[in-house]
Short mmCIF file of C-alpha atoms in Angstrom, two decimals:
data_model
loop_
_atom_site.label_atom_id
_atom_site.label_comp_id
_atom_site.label_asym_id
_atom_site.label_seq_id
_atom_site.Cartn_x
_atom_site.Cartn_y
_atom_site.Cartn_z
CA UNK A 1 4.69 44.32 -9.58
CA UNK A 2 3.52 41.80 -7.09
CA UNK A 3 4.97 39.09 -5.56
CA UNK A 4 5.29 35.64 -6.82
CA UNK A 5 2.54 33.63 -4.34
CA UNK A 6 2.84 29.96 -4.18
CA UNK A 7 0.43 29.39 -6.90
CA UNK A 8 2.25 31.15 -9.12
CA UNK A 9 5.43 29.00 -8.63
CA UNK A 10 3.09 26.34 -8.86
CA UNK A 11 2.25 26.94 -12.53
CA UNK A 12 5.69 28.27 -13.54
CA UNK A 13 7.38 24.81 -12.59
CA UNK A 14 4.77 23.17 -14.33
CA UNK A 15 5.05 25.18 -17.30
CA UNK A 16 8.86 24.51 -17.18
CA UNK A 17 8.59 20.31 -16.80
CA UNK A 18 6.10 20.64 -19.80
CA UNK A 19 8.55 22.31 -22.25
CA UNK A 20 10.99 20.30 -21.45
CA UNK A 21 8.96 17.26 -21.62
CA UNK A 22 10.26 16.39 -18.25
CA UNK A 23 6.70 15.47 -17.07
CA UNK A 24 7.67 11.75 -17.50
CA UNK A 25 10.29 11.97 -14.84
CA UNK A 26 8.46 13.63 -12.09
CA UNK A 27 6.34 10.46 -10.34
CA UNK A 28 5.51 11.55 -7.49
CA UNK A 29 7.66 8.35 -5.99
CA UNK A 30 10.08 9.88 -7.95
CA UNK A 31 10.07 13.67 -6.66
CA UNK A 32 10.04 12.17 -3.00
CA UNK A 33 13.52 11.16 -4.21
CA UNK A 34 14.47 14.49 -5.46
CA UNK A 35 13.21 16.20 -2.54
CA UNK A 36 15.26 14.60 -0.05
CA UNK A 37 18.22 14.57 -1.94
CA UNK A 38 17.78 18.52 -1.77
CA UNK A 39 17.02 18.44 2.06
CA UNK A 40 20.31 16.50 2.65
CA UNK A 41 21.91 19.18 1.02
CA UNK A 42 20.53 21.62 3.79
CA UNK A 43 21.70 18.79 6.29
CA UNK A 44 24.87 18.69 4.74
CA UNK A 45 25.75 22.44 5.37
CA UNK A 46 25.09 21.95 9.22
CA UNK A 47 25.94 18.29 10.03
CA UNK A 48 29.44 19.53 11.59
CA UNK A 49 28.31 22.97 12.95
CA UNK A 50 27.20 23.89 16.92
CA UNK A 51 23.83 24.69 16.92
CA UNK A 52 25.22 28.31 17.63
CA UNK A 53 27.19 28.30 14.68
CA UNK A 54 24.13 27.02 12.83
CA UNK A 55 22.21 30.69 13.86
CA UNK A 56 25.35 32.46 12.47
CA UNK A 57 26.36 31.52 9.05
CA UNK A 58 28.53 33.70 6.99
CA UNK A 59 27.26 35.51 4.21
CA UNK A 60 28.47 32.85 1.44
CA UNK A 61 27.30 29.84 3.26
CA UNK A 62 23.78 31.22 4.14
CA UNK A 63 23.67 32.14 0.51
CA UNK A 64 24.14 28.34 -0.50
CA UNK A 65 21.88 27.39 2.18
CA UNK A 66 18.95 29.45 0.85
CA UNK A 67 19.61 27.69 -2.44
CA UNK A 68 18.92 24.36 -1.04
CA UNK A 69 16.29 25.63 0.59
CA UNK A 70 14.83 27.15 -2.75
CA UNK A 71 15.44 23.40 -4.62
CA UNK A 72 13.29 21.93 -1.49
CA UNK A 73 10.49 24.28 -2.05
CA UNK A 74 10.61 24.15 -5.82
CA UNK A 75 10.38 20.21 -5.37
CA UNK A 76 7.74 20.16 -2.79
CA UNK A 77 5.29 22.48 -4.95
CA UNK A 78 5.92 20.23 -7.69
CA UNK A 79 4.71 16.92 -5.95
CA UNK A 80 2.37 18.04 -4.68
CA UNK A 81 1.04 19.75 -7.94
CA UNK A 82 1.29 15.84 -8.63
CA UNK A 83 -0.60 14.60 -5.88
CA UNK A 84 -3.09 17.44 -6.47
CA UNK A 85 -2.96 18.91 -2.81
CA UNK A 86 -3.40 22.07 -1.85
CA UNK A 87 0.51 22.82 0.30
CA UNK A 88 -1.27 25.70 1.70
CA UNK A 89 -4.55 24.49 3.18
CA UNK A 90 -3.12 21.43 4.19
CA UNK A 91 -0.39 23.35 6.24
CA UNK A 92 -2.79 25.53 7.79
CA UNK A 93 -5.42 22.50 8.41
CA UNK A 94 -2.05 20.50 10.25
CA UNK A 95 -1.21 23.76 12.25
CA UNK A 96 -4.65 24.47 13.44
CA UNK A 97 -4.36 20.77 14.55
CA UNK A 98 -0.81 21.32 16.68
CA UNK A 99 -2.47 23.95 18.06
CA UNK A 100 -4.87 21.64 19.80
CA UNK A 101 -2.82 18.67 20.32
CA UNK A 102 0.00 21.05 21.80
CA UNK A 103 -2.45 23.08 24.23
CA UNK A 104 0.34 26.09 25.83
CA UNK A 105 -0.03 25.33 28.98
CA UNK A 106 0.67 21.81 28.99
CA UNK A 107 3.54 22.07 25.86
CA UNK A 108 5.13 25.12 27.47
CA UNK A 109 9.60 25.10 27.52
CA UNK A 110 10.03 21.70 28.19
CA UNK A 111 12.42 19.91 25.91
CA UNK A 112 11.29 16.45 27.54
CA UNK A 113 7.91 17.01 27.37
CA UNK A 114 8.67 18.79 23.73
CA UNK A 115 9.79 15.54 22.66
CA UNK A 116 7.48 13.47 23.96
CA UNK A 117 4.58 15.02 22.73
CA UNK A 118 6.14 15.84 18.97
CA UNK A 119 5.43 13.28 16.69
CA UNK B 1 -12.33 34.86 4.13
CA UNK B 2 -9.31 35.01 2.00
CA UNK B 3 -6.51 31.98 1.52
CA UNK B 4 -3.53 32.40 3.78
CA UNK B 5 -0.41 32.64 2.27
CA UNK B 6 3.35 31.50 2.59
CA UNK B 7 3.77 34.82 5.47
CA UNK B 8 0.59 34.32 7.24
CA UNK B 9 1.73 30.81 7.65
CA UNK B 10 5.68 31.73 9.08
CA UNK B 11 4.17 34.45 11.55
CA UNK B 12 1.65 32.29 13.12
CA UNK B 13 3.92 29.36 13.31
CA UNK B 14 6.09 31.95 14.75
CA UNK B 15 3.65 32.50 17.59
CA UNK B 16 2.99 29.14 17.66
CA UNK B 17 6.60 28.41 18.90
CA UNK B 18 6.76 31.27 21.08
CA UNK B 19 3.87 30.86 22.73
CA UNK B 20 5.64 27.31 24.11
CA UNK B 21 8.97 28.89 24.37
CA UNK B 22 10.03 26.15 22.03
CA UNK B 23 12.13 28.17 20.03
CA UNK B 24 14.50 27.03 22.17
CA UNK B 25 14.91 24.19 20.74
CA UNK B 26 14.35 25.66 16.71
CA UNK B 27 17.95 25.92 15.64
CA UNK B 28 18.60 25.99 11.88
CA UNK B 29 20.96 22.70 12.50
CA UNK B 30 18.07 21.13 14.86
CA UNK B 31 15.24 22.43 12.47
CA UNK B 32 16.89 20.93 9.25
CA UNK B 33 16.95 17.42 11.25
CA UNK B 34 13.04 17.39 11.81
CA UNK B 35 12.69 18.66 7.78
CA UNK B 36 14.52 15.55 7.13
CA UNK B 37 13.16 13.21 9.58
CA UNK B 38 9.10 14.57 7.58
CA UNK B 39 10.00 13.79 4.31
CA UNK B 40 11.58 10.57 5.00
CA UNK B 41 7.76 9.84 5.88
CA UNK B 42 6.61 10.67 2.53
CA UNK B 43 9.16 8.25 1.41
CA UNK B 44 8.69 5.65 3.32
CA UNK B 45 4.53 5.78 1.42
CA UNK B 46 6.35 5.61 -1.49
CA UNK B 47 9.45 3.13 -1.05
CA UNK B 48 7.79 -0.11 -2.24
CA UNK B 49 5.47 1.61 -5.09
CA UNK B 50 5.96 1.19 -8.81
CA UNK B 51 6.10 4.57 -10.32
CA UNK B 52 2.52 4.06 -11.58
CA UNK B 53 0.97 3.51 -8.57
CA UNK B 54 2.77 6.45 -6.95
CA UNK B 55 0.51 8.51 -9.41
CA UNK B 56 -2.71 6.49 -8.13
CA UNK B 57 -2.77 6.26 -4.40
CA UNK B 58 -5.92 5.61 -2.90
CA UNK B 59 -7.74 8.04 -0.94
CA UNK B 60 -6.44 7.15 2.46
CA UNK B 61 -2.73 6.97 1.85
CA UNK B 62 -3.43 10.53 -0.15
CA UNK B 63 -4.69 11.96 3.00
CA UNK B 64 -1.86 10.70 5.26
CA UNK B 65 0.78 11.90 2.72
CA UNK B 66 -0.98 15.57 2.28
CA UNK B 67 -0.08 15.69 6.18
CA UNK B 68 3.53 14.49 5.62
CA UNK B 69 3.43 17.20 2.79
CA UNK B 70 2.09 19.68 5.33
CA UNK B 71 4.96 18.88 8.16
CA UNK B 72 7.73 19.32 5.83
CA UNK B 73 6.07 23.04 4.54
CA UNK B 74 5.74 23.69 8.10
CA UNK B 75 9.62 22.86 8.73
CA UNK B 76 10.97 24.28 5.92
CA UNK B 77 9.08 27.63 6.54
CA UNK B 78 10.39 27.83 9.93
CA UNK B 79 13.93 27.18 9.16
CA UNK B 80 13.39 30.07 6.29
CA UNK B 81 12.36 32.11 9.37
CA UNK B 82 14.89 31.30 11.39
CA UNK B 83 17.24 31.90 8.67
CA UNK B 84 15.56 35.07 7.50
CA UNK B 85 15.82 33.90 4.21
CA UNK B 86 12.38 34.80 1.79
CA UNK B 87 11.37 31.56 0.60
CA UNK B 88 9.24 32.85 -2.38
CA UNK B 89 12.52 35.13 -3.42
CA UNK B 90 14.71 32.15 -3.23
CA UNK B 91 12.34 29.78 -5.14
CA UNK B 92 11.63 32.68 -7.93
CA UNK B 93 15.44 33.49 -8.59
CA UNK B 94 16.24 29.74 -8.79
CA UNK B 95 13.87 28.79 -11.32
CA UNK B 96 15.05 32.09 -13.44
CA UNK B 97 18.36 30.38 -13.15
CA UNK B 98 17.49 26.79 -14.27
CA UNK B 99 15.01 28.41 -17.36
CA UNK B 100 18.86 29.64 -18.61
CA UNK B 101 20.50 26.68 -17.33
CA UNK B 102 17.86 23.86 -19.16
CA UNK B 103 17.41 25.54 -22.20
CA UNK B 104 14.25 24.27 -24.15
CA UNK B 105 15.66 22.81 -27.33
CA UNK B 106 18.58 21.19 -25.08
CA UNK B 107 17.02 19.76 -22.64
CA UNK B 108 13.69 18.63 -24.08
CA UNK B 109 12.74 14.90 -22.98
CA UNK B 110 15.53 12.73 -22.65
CA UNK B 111 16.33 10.88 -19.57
CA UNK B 112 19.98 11.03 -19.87
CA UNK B 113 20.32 14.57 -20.78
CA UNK B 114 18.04 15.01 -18.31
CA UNK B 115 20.13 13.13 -15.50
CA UNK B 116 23.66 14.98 -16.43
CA UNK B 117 21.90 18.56 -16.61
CA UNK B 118 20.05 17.93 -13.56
CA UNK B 119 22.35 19.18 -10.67
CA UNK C 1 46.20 -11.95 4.86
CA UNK C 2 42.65 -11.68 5.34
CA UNK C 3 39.78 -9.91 4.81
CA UNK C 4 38.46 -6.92 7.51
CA UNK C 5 35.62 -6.89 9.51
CA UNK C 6 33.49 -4.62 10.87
CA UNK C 7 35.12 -4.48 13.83
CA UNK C 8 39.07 -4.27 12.11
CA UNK C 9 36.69 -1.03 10.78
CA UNK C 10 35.62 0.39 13.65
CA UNK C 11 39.31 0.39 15.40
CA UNK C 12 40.92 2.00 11.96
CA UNK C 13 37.91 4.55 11.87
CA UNK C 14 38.17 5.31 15.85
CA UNK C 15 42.25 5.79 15.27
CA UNK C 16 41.41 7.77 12.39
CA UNK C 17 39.59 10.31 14.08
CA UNK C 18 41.84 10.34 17.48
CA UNK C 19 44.62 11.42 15.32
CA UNK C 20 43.21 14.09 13.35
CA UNK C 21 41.55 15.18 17.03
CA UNK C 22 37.89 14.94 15.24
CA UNK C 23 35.86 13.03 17.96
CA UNK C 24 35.23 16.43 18.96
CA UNK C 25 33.09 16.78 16.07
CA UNK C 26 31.37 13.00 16.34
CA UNK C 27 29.09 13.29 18.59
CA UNK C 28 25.83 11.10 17.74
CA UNK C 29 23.59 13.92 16.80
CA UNK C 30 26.19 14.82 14.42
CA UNK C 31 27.21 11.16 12.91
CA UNK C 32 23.79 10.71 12.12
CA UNK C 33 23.37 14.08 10.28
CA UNK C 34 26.54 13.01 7.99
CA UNK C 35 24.92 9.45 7.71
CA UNK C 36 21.34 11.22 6.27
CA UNK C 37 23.83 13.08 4.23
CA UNK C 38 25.94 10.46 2.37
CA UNK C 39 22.08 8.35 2.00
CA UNK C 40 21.17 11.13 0.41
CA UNK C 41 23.72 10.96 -2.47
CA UNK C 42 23.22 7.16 -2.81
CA UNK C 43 19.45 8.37 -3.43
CA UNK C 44 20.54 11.05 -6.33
CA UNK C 45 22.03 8.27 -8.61
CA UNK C 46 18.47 6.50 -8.09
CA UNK C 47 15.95 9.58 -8.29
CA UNK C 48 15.37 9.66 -11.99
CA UNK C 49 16.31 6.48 -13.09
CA UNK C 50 13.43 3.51 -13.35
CA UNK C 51 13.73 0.32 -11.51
CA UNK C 52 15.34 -1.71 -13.90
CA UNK C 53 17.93 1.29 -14.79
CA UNK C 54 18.60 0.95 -11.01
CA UNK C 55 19.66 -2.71 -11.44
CA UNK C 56 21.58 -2.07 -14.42
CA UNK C 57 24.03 1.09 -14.00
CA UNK C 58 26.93 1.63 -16.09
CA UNK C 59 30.44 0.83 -14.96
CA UNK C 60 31.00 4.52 -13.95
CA UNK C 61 27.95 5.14 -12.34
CA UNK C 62 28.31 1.83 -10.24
CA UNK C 63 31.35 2.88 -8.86
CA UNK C 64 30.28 6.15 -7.34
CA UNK C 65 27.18 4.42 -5.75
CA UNK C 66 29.85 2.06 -4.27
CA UNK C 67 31.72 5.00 -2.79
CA UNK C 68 28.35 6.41 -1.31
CA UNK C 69 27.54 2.80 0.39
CA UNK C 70 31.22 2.60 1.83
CA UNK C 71 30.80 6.32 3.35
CA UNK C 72 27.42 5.09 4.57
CA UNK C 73 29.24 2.12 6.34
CA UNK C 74 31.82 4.26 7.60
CA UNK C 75 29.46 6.78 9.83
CA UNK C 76 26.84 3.89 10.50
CA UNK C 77 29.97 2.27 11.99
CA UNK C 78 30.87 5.27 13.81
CA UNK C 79 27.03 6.54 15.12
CA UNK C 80 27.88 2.84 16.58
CA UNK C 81 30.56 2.50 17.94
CA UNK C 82 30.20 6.05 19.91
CA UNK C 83 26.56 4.59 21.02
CA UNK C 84 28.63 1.42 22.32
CA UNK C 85 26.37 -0.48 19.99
CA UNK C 86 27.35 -3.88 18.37
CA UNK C 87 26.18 -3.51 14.99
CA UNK C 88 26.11 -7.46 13.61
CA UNK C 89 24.42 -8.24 16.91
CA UNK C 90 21.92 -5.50 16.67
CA UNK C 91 21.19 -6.76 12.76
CA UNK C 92 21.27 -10.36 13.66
CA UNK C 93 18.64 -9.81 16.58
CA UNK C 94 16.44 -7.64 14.36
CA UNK C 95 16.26 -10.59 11.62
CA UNK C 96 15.30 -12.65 13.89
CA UNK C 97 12.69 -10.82 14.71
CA UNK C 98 11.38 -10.21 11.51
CA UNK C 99 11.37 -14.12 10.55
CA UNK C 100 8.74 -14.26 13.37
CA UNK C 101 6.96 -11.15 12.62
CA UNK C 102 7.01 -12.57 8.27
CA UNK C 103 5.84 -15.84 8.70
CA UNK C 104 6.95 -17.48 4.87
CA UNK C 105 3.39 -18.46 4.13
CA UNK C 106 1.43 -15.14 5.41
CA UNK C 107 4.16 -12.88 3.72
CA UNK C 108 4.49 -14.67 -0.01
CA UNK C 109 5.25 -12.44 -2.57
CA UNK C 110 2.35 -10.09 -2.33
CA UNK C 111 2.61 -6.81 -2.48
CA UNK C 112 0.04 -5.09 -0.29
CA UNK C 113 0.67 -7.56 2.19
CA UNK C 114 4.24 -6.94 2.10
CA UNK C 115 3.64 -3.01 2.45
CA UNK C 116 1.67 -2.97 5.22
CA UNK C 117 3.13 -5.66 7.15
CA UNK C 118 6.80 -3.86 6.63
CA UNK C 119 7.02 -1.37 9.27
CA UNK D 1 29.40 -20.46 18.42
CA UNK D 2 31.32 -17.81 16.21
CA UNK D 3 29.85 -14.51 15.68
CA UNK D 4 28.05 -13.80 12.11
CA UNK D 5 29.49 -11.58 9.71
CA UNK D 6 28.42 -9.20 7.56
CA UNK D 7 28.52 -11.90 4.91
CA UNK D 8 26.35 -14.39 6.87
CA UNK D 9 23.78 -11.70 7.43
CA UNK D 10 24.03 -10.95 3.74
CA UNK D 11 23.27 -14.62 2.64
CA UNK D 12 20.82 -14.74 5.71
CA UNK D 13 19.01 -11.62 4.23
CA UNK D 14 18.78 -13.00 0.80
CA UNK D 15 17.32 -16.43 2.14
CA UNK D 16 14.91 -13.96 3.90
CA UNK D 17 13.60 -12.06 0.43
CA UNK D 18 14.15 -15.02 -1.85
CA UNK D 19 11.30 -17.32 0.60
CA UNK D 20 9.06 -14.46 0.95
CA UNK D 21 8.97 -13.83 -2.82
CA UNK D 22 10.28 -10.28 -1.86
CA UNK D 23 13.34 -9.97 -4.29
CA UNK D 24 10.57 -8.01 -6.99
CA UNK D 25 10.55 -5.31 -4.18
CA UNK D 26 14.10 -4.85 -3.91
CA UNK D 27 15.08 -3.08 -6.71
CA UNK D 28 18.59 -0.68 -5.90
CA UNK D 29 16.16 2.45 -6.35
CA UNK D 30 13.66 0.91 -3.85
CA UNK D 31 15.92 0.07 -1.34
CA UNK D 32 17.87 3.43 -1.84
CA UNK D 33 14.35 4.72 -0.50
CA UNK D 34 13.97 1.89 2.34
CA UNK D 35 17.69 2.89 4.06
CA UNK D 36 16.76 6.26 3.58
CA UNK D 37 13.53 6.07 5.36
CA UNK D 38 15.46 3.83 8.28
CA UNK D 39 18.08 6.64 9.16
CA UNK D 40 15.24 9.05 9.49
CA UNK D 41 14.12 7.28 12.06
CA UNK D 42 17.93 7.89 13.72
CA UNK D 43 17.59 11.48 12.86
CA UNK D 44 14.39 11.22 14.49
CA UNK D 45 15.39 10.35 17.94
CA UNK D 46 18.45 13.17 18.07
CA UNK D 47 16.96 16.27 16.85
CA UNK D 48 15.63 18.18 19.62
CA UNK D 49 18.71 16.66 21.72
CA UNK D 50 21.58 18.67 22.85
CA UNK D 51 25.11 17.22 21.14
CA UNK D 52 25.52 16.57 24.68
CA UNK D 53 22.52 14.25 25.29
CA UNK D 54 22.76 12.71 22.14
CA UNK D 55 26.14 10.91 23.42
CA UNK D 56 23.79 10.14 27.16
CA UNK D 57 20.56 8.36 25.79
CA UNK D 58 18.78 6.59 28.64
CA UNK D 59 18.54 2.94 28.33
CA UNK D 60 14.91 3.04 26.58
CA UNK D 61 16.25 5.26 23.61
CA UNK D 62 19.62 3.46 23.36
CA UNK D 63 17.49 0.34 22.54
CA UNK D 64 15.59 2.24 20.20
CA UNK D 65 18.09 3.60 18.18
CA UNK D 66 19.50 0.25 18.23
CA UNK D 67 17.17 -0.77 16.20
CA UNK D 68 16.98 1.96 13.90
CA UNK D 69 20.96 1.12 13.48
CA UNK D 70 20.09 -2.32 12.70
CA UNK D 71 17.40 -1.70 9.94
CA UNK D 72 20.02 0.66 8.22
CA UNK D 73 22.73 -1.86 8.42
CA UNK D 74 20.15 -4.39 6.86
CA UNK D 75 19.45 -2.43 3.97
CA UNK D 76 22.58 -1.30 3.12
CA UNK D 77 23.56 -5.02 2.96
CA UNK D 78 20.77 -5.68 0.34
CA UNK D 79 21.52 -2.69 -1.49
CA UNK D 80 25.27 -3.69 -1.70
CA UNK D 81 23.51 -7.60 -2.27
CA UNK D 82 21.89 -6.63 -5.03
CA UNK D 83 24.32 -3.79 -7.17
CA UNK D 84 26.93 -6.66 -6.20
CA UNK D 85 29.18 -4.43 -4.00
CA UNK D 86 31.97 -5.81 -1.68
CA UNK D 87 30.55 -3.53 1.45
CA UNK D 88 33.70 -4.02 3.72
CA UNK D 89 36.20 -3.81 0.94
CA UNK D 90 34.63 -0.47 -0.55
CA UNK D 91 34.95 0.74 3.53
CA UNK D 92 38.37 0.17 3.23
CA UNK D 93 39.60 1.41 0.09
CA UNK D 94 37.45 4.51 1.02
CA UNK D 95 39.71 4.89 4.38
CA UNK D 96 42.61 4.66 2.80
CA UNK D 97 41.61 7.16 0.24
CA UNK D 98 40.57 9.33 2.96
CA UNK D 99 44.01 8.79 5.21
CA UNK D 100 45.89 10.35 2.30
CA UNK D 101 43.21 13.01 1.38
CA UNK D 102 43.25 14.37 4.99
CA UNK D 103 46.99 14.19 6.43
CA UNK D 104 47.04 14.31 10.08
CA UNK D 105 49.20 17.35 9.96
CA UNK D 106 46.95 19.07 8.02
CA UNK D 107 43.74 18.27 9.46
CA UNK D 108 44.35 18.39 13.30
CA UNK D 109 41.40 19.50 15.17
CA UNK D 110 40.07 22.17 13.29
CA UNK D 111 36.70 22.39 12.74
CA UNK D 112 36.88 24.83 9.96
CA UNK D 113 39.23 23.05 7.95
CA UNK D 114 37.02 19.33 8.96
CA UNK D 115 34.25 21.66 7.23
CA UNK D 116 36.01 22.57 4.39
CA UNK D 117 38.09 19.45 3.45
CA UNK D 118 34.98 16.96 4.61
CA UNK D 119 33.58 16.47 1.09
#
């Protein structure tokens, strides 16, 4: 058996709205909704912790954690099945991009500069 | 040249981050912030669209919300790494748990069923 | 007696934490993690519903959305007040603003215009 | 002159749509989306910040964020406008809910129990 690739989710979830006739639900304005609902969820988990405490969860909390983090994924693949965009290319097209705008030597440990320069 | 996948994409984003030292500032708490601050920008293409024209945007705003699409990937694979949590894994076993959850001949196109099953 | 106001609010919510010895937990980073958060669930009740559902929610329904907009009011008044911020005079200054920047007769009920002059 | 209140600024806001022709925009799920989009931009400005710098913001940020606070204020006030919500008198009955739900006793300075009991 090999692993489930991105693509493969891809066609699963759509496969799953379609039985379900569910298709009518999932506007892409619509999943934007739905995905940040799920990311809040993520938020929701760390809102109160130390940034320490944030690398450390215990077992039962990192386990809900990776659930939101599942429902984020699941709803990102889906709109952007919608949209028709490839997650993967345009990730690596927007990374080979930071690269260049973010040049080491000038980006190198400096939260101020860090934060200026991210946007 | 083959595609890159999900793990090609964490490991060089992995470098990319080192190679700045920012991982300084790439808490979990910290990274689920800038996840939430990216897709707020795909809302905010969406916020005053009918549902309709969600489906139909024209080529430019397509392009600038395949980036937005992009940033919040990028984010949500690093906090994944950070979390050593295996995105694919996560996204696999939760859509094995909402094929048993949504059964077909339950949950098959109605809004409000919909609504109350969707949790 | 009469009504509160934002500012009876602020006092009750700043006694509120002192008491239970939370402040240590309120710092702005934090507040507007938990504000993202209780958004968030205002945008659930939304996310699958149309536009005219949205206007029209059942009794039951209405009432939870009203207990997501008061928590929303309680940490917006509480990223404030620990920002020293005077929220009515921050709003009032920012509508003036945009009655200058939306002149009546450049802004009238069109929708493109209204999109991209809202930013 | 008498400071305005969150009820001026609500009638001032719906004086605002109603001359623009701006009311068909502001549907609850559209403006649901709006707010969202607004605290983003908070989140924005505090995530690569220390909890410690978050409460120091030089003078340029502060007046930033300020404005951030002030577009989320605004649209909660249409969003409350429009689903015909009493804003400060849902704040209040929510405090009061909340002074009895967490007993000062109980909750005293413990961020494990703030975790567990903030729901």
């Amino acid at each position: 058996m090999t692993d489930s690739t991105l693509n493969d989710l891809k066609h699963r979830l759509r496969d799953f709205a379609q039985a379900r006739d569910w298709d009518q639900f999932h506007s892409p304005k619509n999943l934007s909704m739905a995905l940040s609902a799920e990311v809040a969820e993520i938020i929701e988990h760390f809102q109160w912790l130390t940034e320490e405490q944030s690398k450390n969860l215990p077992k039962d909390k990192l386990e809900e954690v990776e659930t939101e983090l599942a429902d984020t994924l699941i709803y990102l693949i889906r709109l952007a099945d919608k949209l028709d965009i490839d997650l993967l290319k345009a990730a690596t097209s927007k990374i080979e991009l930071n690269e260049q705008k973010y040049p080491v030597d000038k980006s190198r440990g400096n939260a101020k500069k860090y934060t200026e320069l991210d946007t």
